[in-house]
Amino acid sequence: MGNPNAGKSTLMNAFLGEKISIVSSKVQTTRHHIKGIVTENNYQIVFSDTPGLLQPKYELHKSMVEEINNALSDADLVIPVVSVFEKEADWTNHAELLSGVKKPKLFILNKVDYFKTEEELTEAINKWKLFFGIDEMIAVSALKEINIEKLKERIVELLPEHPPYYTEDELTDKSQRFIVSEIVREKIFEQFREEIPYSCEVIVTDFKEAEDIIRIYSSIFVERESQKAILLGKGGSAIKKLGISAREDCEKFLGKKIFLELTVKVKDNWRNDKLVLKQLGYK
């Protein structure tokens, strides 16, 4: 758990050695509770990547908060992730949530590759230890994969013994369809600015796998015709660029040639419509 852009998704991808959660420089990229599974000879860890902590403005946000609460309820160990760029005030609104979680916690300071000296790192860790009232905080860089193995070993020490929930070849609880829809959404975050990424939702409507190719048909939902026009671009140039970028990543993930068709549809105010949100896979 943590604030938006703390690096939670990058951290889970580093644990897995595979890109399961999408990442973006923009806040609130993650909308769902996504499980990533690491299985070794003597342990299995099921990581839960959650949306960033937020104050809900839309029904969509309420669903995201519910995803966080469900993940916290299911967890054996809670890992609050703090970015070196955050201030204590960024956690003030979440103090009640954090104190209400009666689970073991392991605090992480992420993006420590930013620091130039050991003194800067030590000062930051001591500041956060004092703020949270804790004795232990592990410094990592998810992006540079600094201290990831050390963190993994500490997590194993803190987790209870239990038979594995998943087979050794499973990486996530999400379907290939879901991962593809997330890849498309990630590319929207990369290519478009301002309100466009936040006004989009992506659904894979058809997934046909043949021997030499996978044909994927996907719908992108926006809230207004003006947003649809931006996504399409002049002469369809923007949607074509988006499709090429998403297809390349889908081929890397699925290990197969991909045909990807993207269609843009308008659903007015979908972020505040409970019925539409349910149809789009939100609780």
mmCIF file of C-alpha atoms in Angstrom:
data_model
loop_
_atom_site.group_PDB
_atom_site.id
_atom_site.type_symbol
_atom_site.label_atom_id
_atom_site.label_comp_id
_atom_site.label_asym_id
_atom_site.label_seq_id
_atom_site.Cartn_x
_atom_site.Cartn_y
_atom_site.Cartn_z
ATOM 1 C CA MET A 1 0.000 0.000 0.000
ATOM 2 C CA GLY A 2 1.091 3.577 -0.474
ATOM 3 C CA ASN A 3 0.464 6.912 -2.121
ATOM 4 C CA PRO A 4 0.139 7.231 -5.909
ATOM 5 C CA ASN A 5 3.511 7.076 -7.701
ATOM 6 C CA ALA A 6 5.335 5.550 -4.727
ATOM 7 C CA GLY A 7 6.504 2.774 -7.049
ATOM 8 C CA LYS A 8 4.302 -0.064 -5.817
ATOM 9 C CA SER A 9 3.688 -1.540 -9.273
ATOM 10 C CA THR A 10 7.359 -1.277 -10.230
ATOM 11 C CA LEU A 11 8.243 -2.999 -6.959
ATOM 12 C CA MET A 12 5.931 -5.933 -7.636
ATOM 13 C CA ASN A 13 7.288 -6.279 -11.169
ATOM 14 C CA ALA A 14 10.815 -6.344 -9.702
ATOM 15 C CA PHE A 15 9.806 -9.113 -7.296
ATOM 16 C CA LEU A 16 8.351 -11.188 -10.134
ATOM 17 C CA GLY A 17 11.022 -10.491 -12.734
ATOM 18 C CA GLU A 18 8.109 -9.968 -15.132
ATOM 19 C CA LYS A 19 5.952 -6.968 -15.997
ATOM 20 C CA ILE A 20 2.492 -7.788 -14.676
ATOM 21 C CA SER A 21 1.425 -4.393 -13.305
ATOM 22 C CA ILE A 22 1.422 -1.396 -15.630
ATOM 23 C CA VAL A 23 3.483 1.640 -14.663
ATOM 24 C CA SER A 24 3.321 5.312 -15.554
ATOM 25 C CA SER A 25 4.774 8.619 -14.413
ATOM 26 C CA LYS A 26 1.185 9.772 -13.861
ATOM 27 C CA VAL A 27 -0.648 9.179 -10.580
ATOM 28 C CA GLN A 28 -3.490 6.675 -10.091
ATOM 29 C CA THR A 29 -2.454 4.393 -12.928
ATOM 30 C CA THR A 30 -3.377 1.233 -10.979
ATOM 31 C CA ARG A 31 -7.137 0.767 -10.575
ATOM 32 C CA HIS A 32 -7.407 -2.901 -9.615
ATOM 33 C CA HIS A 33 -6.010 -5.181 -6.922
ATOM 34 C CA ILE A 34 -3.536 -7.343 -8.873
ATOM 35 C CA LYS A 35 -1.792 -10.384 -7.427
ATOM 36 C CA GLY A 36 1.726 -11.356 -8.456
ATOM 37 C CA ILE A 37 3.040 -14.791 -7.477
ATOM 38 C CA VAL A 38 6.661 -15.696 -6.710
ATOM 39 C CA THR A 39 7.349 -19.408 -6.192
ATOM 40 C CA GLU A 40 10.751 -20.772 -5.186
ATOM 41 C CA ASN A 41 11.864 -24.165 -3.845
ATOM 42 C CA ASN A 42 11.036 -23.382 -0.222
ATOM 43 C CA TYR A 43 8.436 -20.618 -0.364
ATOM 44 C CA GLN A 44 5.628 -18.938 -2.273
ATOM 45 C CA ILE A 45 4.825 -15.232 -1.879
ATOM 46 C CA VAL A 46 1.605 -13.763 -3.249
ATOM 47 C CA PHE A 47 2.092 -10.017 -3.646
ATOM 48 C CA SER A 48 -0.898 -7.689 -4.002
ATOM 49 C CA ASP A 49 -0.421 -4.503 -6.002
ATOM 50 C CA THR A 50 -3.097 -2.007 -4.983
ATOM 51 C CA PRO A 51 -4.278 1.388 -6.237
ATOM 52 C CA GLY A 52 -2.640 4.396 -4.620
ATOM 53 C CA LEU A 53 -4.283 5.786 -1.496
ATOM 54 C CA LEU A 54 -6.735 8.536 -2.420
ATOM 55 C CA GLN A 55 -9.737 10.591 -1.382
ATOM 56 C CA PRO A 56 -12.631 9.443 -3.638
ATOM 57 C CA LYS A 57 -14.097 11.938 -6.120
ATOM 58 C CA TYR A 58 -15.926 9.452 -8.350
ATOM 59 C CA GLU A 59 -17.674 6.112 -7.952
ATOM 60 C CA LEU A 60 -14.617 4.673 -9.711
ATOM 61 C CA HIS A 61 -12.438 5.973 -6.872
ATOM 62 C CA LYS A 62 -14.739 4.350 -4.318
ATOM 63 C CA SER A 63 -14.230 1.048 -6.113
ATOM 64 C CA MET A 64 -10.460 1.587 -6.010
ATOM 65 C CA VAL A 65 -10.606 2.241 -2.252
ATOM 66 C CA GLU A 66 -12.595 -0.978 -1.846
ATOM 67 C CA GLU A 67 -9.853 -2.813 -3.757
ATOM 68 C CA ILE A 68 -7.309 -1.473 -1.241
ATOM 69 C CA ASN A 69 -9.428 -2.478 1.748
ATOM 70 C CA ASN A 70 -9.997 -5.981 0.369
ATOM 71 C CA ALA A 71 -6.275 -6.459 -0.188
ATOM 72 C CA LEU A 72 -5.476 -5.287 3.347
ATOM 73 C CA SER A 73 -8.102 -7.638 4.751
ATOM 74 C CA ASP A 74 -6.624 -10.630 2.904
ATOM 75 C CA ALA A 75 -2.971 -9.863 3.669
ATOM 76 C CA ASP A 76 -0.721 -11.676 6.139
ATOM 77 C CA LEU A 77 1.833 -8.857 5.883
ATOM 78 C CA VAL A 78 1.234 -5.211 4.928
ATOM 79 C CA ILE A 79 4.033 -3.361 3.131
ATOM 80 C CA PRO A 80 3.616 0.435 3.209
ATOM 81 C CA VAL A 81 5.752 1.864 0.389
ATOM 82 C CA VAL A 82 7.075 5.409 0.791
ATOM 83 C CA SER A 83 8.832 7.299 -1.999
ATOM 84 C CA VAL A 84 11.856 9.443 -1.124
ATOM 85 C CA PHE A 85 10.015 12.355 -2.748
ATOM 86 C CA GLU A 86 7.109 12.216 -0.297
ATOM 87 C CA LYS A 87 6.604 14.397 2.760
ATOM 88 C CA GLU A 88 5.108 13.457 6.114
ATOM 89 C CA ALA A 89 1.971 15.439 5.211
ATOM 90 C CA ASP A 90 1.351 12.998 2.343
ATOM 91 C CA TRP A 91 0.626 10.304 4.945
ATOM 92 C CA THR A 92 -1.341 12.385 7.448
ATOM 93 C CA ASN A 93 -4.722 11.577 5.860
ATOM 94 C CA HIS A 94 -3.907 7.855 5.897
ATOM 95 C CA ALA A 95 -2.844 7.585 9.541
ATOM 96 C CA GLU A 96 -6.227 6.235 10.640
ATOM 97 C CA LEU A 97 -6.262 3.591 7.898
ATOM 98 C CA LEU A 98 -2.725 2.517 8.738
ATOM 99 C CA SER A 99 -3.330 2.307 12.478
ATOM 100 C CA GLY A 100 -6.534 0.343 11.865
ATOM 101 C CA VAL A 101 -4.673 -2.407 10.005
ATOM 102 C CA LYS A 102 -3.949 -4.986 12.708
ATOM 103 C CA LYS A 103 -1.447 -6.939 10.635
ATOM 104 C CA PRO A 104 2.358 -7.131 10.742
ATOM 105 C CA LYS A 105 3.874 -4.290 8.711
ATOM 106 C CA LEU A 106 7.182 -3.906 6.903
ATOM 107 C CA PHE A 107 7.873 -0.324 5.820
ATOM 108 C CA ILE A 108 9.762 0.347 2.590
ATOM 109 C CA LEU A 109 11.571 3.497 1.445
ATOM 110 C CA ASN A 110 11.623 3.365 -2.361
ATOM 111 C CA LYS A 111 13.581 5.236 -5.065
ATOM 112 C CA VAL A 112 16.704 5.491 -2.872
ATOM 113 C CA ASP A 113 18.895 5.601 -5.995
ATOM 114 C CA TYR A 114 18.013 9.313 -5.959
ATOM 115 C CA PHE A 115 20.296 9.903 -2.966
ATOM 116 C CA LYS A 116 23.898 10.889 -3.627
ATOM 117 C CA THR A 117 25.296 10.005 -0.189
ATOM 118 C CA GLU A 118 24.762 7.501 2.629
ATOM 119 C CA GLU A 119 24.144 10.440 4.960
ATOM 120 C CA GLU A 120 21.114 11.538 2.912
ATOM 121 C CA LEU A 121 19.730 8.000 2.972
ATOM 122 C CA THR A 122 20.249 7.588 6.715
ATOM 123 C CA GLU A 123 18.612 10.948 7.417
ATOM 124 C CA ALA A 124 15.554 10.028 5.328
ATOM 125 C CA ILE A 125 15.143 6.616 6.972
ATOM 126 C CA ASN A 126 15.435 8.097 10.454
ATOM 127 C CA LYS A 127 12.852 10.770 9.584
ATOM 128 C CA TRP A 128 10.290 8.183 8.469
ATOM 129 C CA LYS A 129 11.033 5.838 11.368
ATOM 130 C CA LEU A 130 10.268 8.694 13.744
ATOM 131 C CA PHE A 131 7.110 9.673 11.852
ATOM 132 C CA PHE A 132 5.653 6.150 11.773
ATOM 133 C CA GLY A 133 7.017 5.156 15.187
ATOM 134 C CA ILE A 134 8.812 2.090 13.814
ATOM 135 C CA ASP A 135 12.178 0.395 14.322
ATOM 136 C CA GLU A 136 12.684 -1.095 10.863
ATOM 137 C CA MET A 137 12.522 0.367 7.365
ATOM 138 C CA ILE A 138 14.173 -1.220 4.335
ATOM 139 C CA ALA A 139 15.631 1.029 1.637
ATOM 140 C CA VAL A 140 15.156 -0.138 -1.958
ATOM 141 C CA SER A 141 15.048 1.036 -5.531
ATOM 142 C CA ALA A 142 12.426 -0.956 -7.405
ATOM 143 C CA LEU A 143 13.478 0.562 -10.729
ATOM 144 C CA LYS A 144 17.193 -0.186 -10.255
ATOM 145 C CA GLU A 145 16.430 -3.425 -8.348
ATOM 146 C CA ILE A 146 18.536 -2.354 -5.359
ATOM 147 C CA ASN A 147 18.009 -4.474 -2.207
ATOM 148 C CA ILE A 148 15.127 -6.424 -3.779
ATOM 149 C CA GLU A 149 16.552 -9.807 -2.757
ATOM 150 C CA LYS A 150 17.210 -8.561 0.776
ATOM 151 C CA LEU A 151 13.617 -7.340 0.987
ATOM 152 C CA LYS A 152 12.294 -10.636 -0.361
ATOM 153 C CA GLU A 153 14.267 -12.575 2.281
ATOM 154 C CA ARG A 154 12.858 -10.375 5.042
ATOM 155 C CA ILE A 155 9.315 -10.873 3.752
ATOM 156 C CA VAL A 156 9.775 -14.654 3.825
ATOM 157 C CA GLU A 157 10.917 -14.406 7.462
ATOM 158 C CA LEU A 158 7.765 -12.494 8.415
ATOM 159 C CA LEU A 159 5.180 -14.572 6.554
ATOM 160 C CA PRO A 160 3.339 -17.482 8.231
ATOM 161 C CA GLU A 161 3.793 -21.034 6.992
ATOM 162 C CA HIS A 162 1.001 -22.244 4.738
ATOM 163 C CA PRO A 163 0.581 -24.623 1.792
ATOM 164 C CA PRO A 164 0.967 -22.836 -1.575
ATOM 165 C CA TYR A 165 -2.186 -21.302 -3.025
ATOM 166 C CA TYR A 166 -0.976 -21.421 -6.641
ATOM 167 C CA THR A 167 0.954 -23.766 -8.918
ATOM 168 C CA GLU A 168 4.617 -22.989 -9.511
ATOM 169 C CA ASP A 169 4.076 -21.750 -13.078
ATOM 170 C CA GLU A 170 1.392 -19.166 -12.201
ATOM 171 C CA LEU A 171 2.524 -15.517 -12.173
ATOM 172 C CA THR A 172 -0.751 -13.711 -11.494
ATOM 173 C CA ASP A 173 -4.406 -14.254 -10.693
ATOM 174 C CA LYS A 174 -5.414 -12.102 -13.661
ATOM 175 C CA SER A 175 -6.320 -13.418 -17.118
ATOM 176 C CA GLN A 176 -4.450 -12.725 -20.346
ATOM 177 C CA ARG A 177 -7.416 -10.593 -21.426
ATOM 178 C CA PHE A 178 -7.022 -8.415 -18.344
ATOM 179 C CA ILE A 179 -3.263 -7.973 -18.854
ATOM 180 C CA VAL A 180 -3.821 -6.995 -22.494
ATOM 181 C CA SER A 181 -6.429 -4.404 -21.488
ATOM 182 C CA GLU A 182 -3.967 -3.014 -18.938
ATOM 183 C CA ILE A 183 -1.208 -2.806 -21.549
ATOM 184 C CA VAL A 184 -3.487 -0.740 -23.794
ATOM 185 C CA ARG A 185 -4.379 1.494 -20.853
ATOM 186 C CA GLU A 186 -0.700 1.946 -19.988
ATOM 187 C CA LYS A 187 -0.004 3.114 -23.534
ATOM 188 C CA ILE A 188 -2.870 5.604 -23.255
ATOM 189 C CA PHE A 189 -1.214 7.011 -20.130
ATOM 190 C CA GLU A 190 2.087 7.282 -22.002
ATOM 191 C CA GLN A 191 0.708 8.856 -25.182
ATOM 192 C CA PHE A 192 -2.001 11.233 -23.936
ATOM 193 C CA ARG A 193 -2.101 14.016 -21.365
ATOM 194 C CA GLU A 194 -4.380 15.810 -18.929
ATOM 195 C CA GLU A 195 -7.788 14.190 -18.405
ATOM 196 C CA ILE A 196 -7.660 11.711 -21.308
ATOM 197 C CA PRO A 197 -5.960 8.755 -19.516
ATOM 198 C CA TYR A 198 -8.250 9.138 -16.501
ATOM 199 C CA SER A 199 -11.365 9.237 -18.691
ATOM 200 C CA CYS A 200 -10.516 5.961 -20.446
ATOM 201 C CA GLU A 201 -11.315 2.354 -19.625
ATOM 202 C CA VAL A 202 -10.270 -0.596 -21.767
ATOM 203 C CA ILE A 203 -12.089 -3.896 -22.228
ATOM 204 C CA VAL A 204 -11.016 -6.847 -24.387
ATOM 205 C CA THR A 205 -14.190 -7.934 -26.172
ATOM 206 C CA ASP A 206 -12.747 -10.890 -28.091
ATOM 207 C CA PHE A 207 -9.575 -12.976 -27.785
ATOM 208 C CA LYS A 208 -9.090 -15.590 -30.518
ATOM 209 C CA GLU A 209 -5.957 -17.722 -30.338
ATOM 210 C CA ALA A 210 -4.798 -19.627 -33.428
ATOM 211 C CA GLU A 211 -1.612 -21.616 -33.960
ATOM 212 C CA ASP A 212 0.436 -18.735 -35.354
ATOM 213 C CA ILE A 213 -1.434 -15.600 -34.208
ATOM 214 C CA ILE A 214 -3.719 -14.193 -31.514
ATOM 215 C CA ARG A 215 -6.482 -11.865 -32.697
ATOM 216 C CA ILE A 216 -7.523 -9.390 -30.028
ATOM 217 C CA TYR A 217 -10.428 -6.968 -30.283
ATOM 218 C CA SER A 218 -10.570 -4.256 -27.657
ATOM 219 C CA SER A 219 -12.888 -1.345 -26.839
ATOM 220 C CA ILE A 220 -11.724 1.908 -25.261
ATOM 221 C CA PHE A 221 -14.474 3.746 -23.397
ATOM 222 C CA VAL A 222 -14.346 7.522 -22.923
ATOM 223 C CA GLU A 223 -16.829 9.990 -21.430
ATOM 224 C CA ARG A 224 -17.220 12.555 -24.215
ATOM 225 C CA GLU A 225 -17.133 12.806 -27.999
ATOM 226 C CA SER A 226 -14.318 15.368 -27.726
ATOM 227 C CA GLN A 227 -12.180 12.776 -25.908
ATOM 228 C CA LYS A 228 -12.950 10.216 -28.604
ATOM 229 C CA ALA A 229 -11.747 12.667 -31.245
ATOM 230 C CA ILE A 230 -8.444 13.146 -29.391
ATOM 231 C CA LEU A 231 -7.920 9.390 -29.042
ATOM 232 C CA LEU A 232 -8.564 8.845 -32.740
ATOM 233 C CA GLY A 233 -6.428 11.766 -33.902
ATOM 234 C CA LYS A 234 -6.368 13.344 -37.334
ATOM 235 C CA GLY A 235 -7.144 10.663 -39.890
ATOM 236 C CA GLY A 236 -6.878 8.022 -37.168
ATOM 237 C CA SER A 237 -3.180 8.760 -36.603
ATOM 238 C CA ALA A 238 -3.310 8.728 -32.791
ATOM 239 C CA ILE A 239 -5.216 5.447 -32.461
ATOM 240 C CA LYS A 240 -2.876 3.858 -35.021
ATOM 241 C CA LYS A 241 0.183 4.898 -33.001
ATOM 242 C CA LEU A 242 -1.468 3.604 -29.833
ATOM 243 C CA GLY A 243 -2.278 0.274 -31.473
ATOM 244 C CA ILE A 244 1.281 -0.262 -32.713
ATOM 245 C CA SER A 245 2.784 0.480 -29.302
ATOM 246 C CA ALA A 246 0.292 -1.731 -27.442
ATOM 247 C CA ARG A 247 0.643 -4.580 -29.938
ATOM 248 C CA GLU A 248 4.425 -4.667 -29.497
ATOM 249 C CA ASP A 249 4.103 -5.041 -25.725
ATOM 250 C CA CYS A 250 1.331 -7.624 -26.084
ATOM 251 C CA GLU A 251 3.589 -9.692 -28.336
ATOM 252 C CA LYS A 252 6.365 -9.549 -25.729
ATOM 253 C CA PHE A 253 3.978 -10.625 -22.976
ATOM 254 C CA LEU A 254 2.172 -13.375 -24.904
ATOM 255 C CA GLY A 255 5.177 -14.560 -26.919
ATOM 256 C CA LYS A 256 3.205 -14.697 -30.135
ATOM 257 C CA LYS A 257 2.277 -12.582 -33.161
ATOM 258 C CA ILE A 258 -0.683 -10.332 -32.338
ATOM 259 C CA PHE A 259 -3.419 -8.722 -34.386
ATOM 260 C CA LEU A 260 -4.894 -5.926 -32.260
ATOM 261 C CA GLU A 261 -7.984 -3.920 -33.193
ATOM 262 C CA LEU A 262 -8.940 -0.911 -31.067
ATOM 263 C CA THR A 263 -12.387 0.699 -31.119
ATOM 264 C CA VAL A 264 -13.283 3.887 -29.235
ATOM 265 C CA LYS A 265 -16.759 4.205 -27.701
ATOM 266 C CA VAL A 266 -18.457 6.911 -25.625
ATOM 267 C CA LYS A 267 -20.151 6.108 -22.309
ATOM 268 C CA ASP A 268 -21.216 9.378 -20.709
ATOM 269 C CA ASN A 269 -19.871 9.903 -17.192
ATOM 270 C CA TRP A 270 -18.910 6.225 -16.814
ATOM 271 C CA ARG A 271 -16.671 6.966 -13.799
ATOM 272 C CA ASN A 272 -19.754 7.932 -11.771
ATOM 273 C CA ASP A 273 -22.162 5.290 -13.073
ATOM 274 C CA LYS A 274 -22.333 2.248 -10.763
ATOM 275 C CA LEU A 275 -24.062 0.073 -13.356
ATOM 276 C CA VAL A 276 -21.522 0.848 -16.070
ATOM 277 C CA LEU A 277 -18.640 0.356 -13.629
ATOM 278 C CA LYS A 278 -19.987 -3.091 -12.800
ATOM 279 C CA GLN A 279 -20.220 -3.891 -16.520
ATOM 280 C CA LEU A 280 -16.591 -2.774 -16.864
ATOM 281 C CA GLY A 281 -15.453 -5.180 -14.148
ATOM 282 C CA TYR A 282 -15.455 -2.956 -11.069
ATOM 283 C CA LYS A 283 -17.130 -3.945 -7.804
#
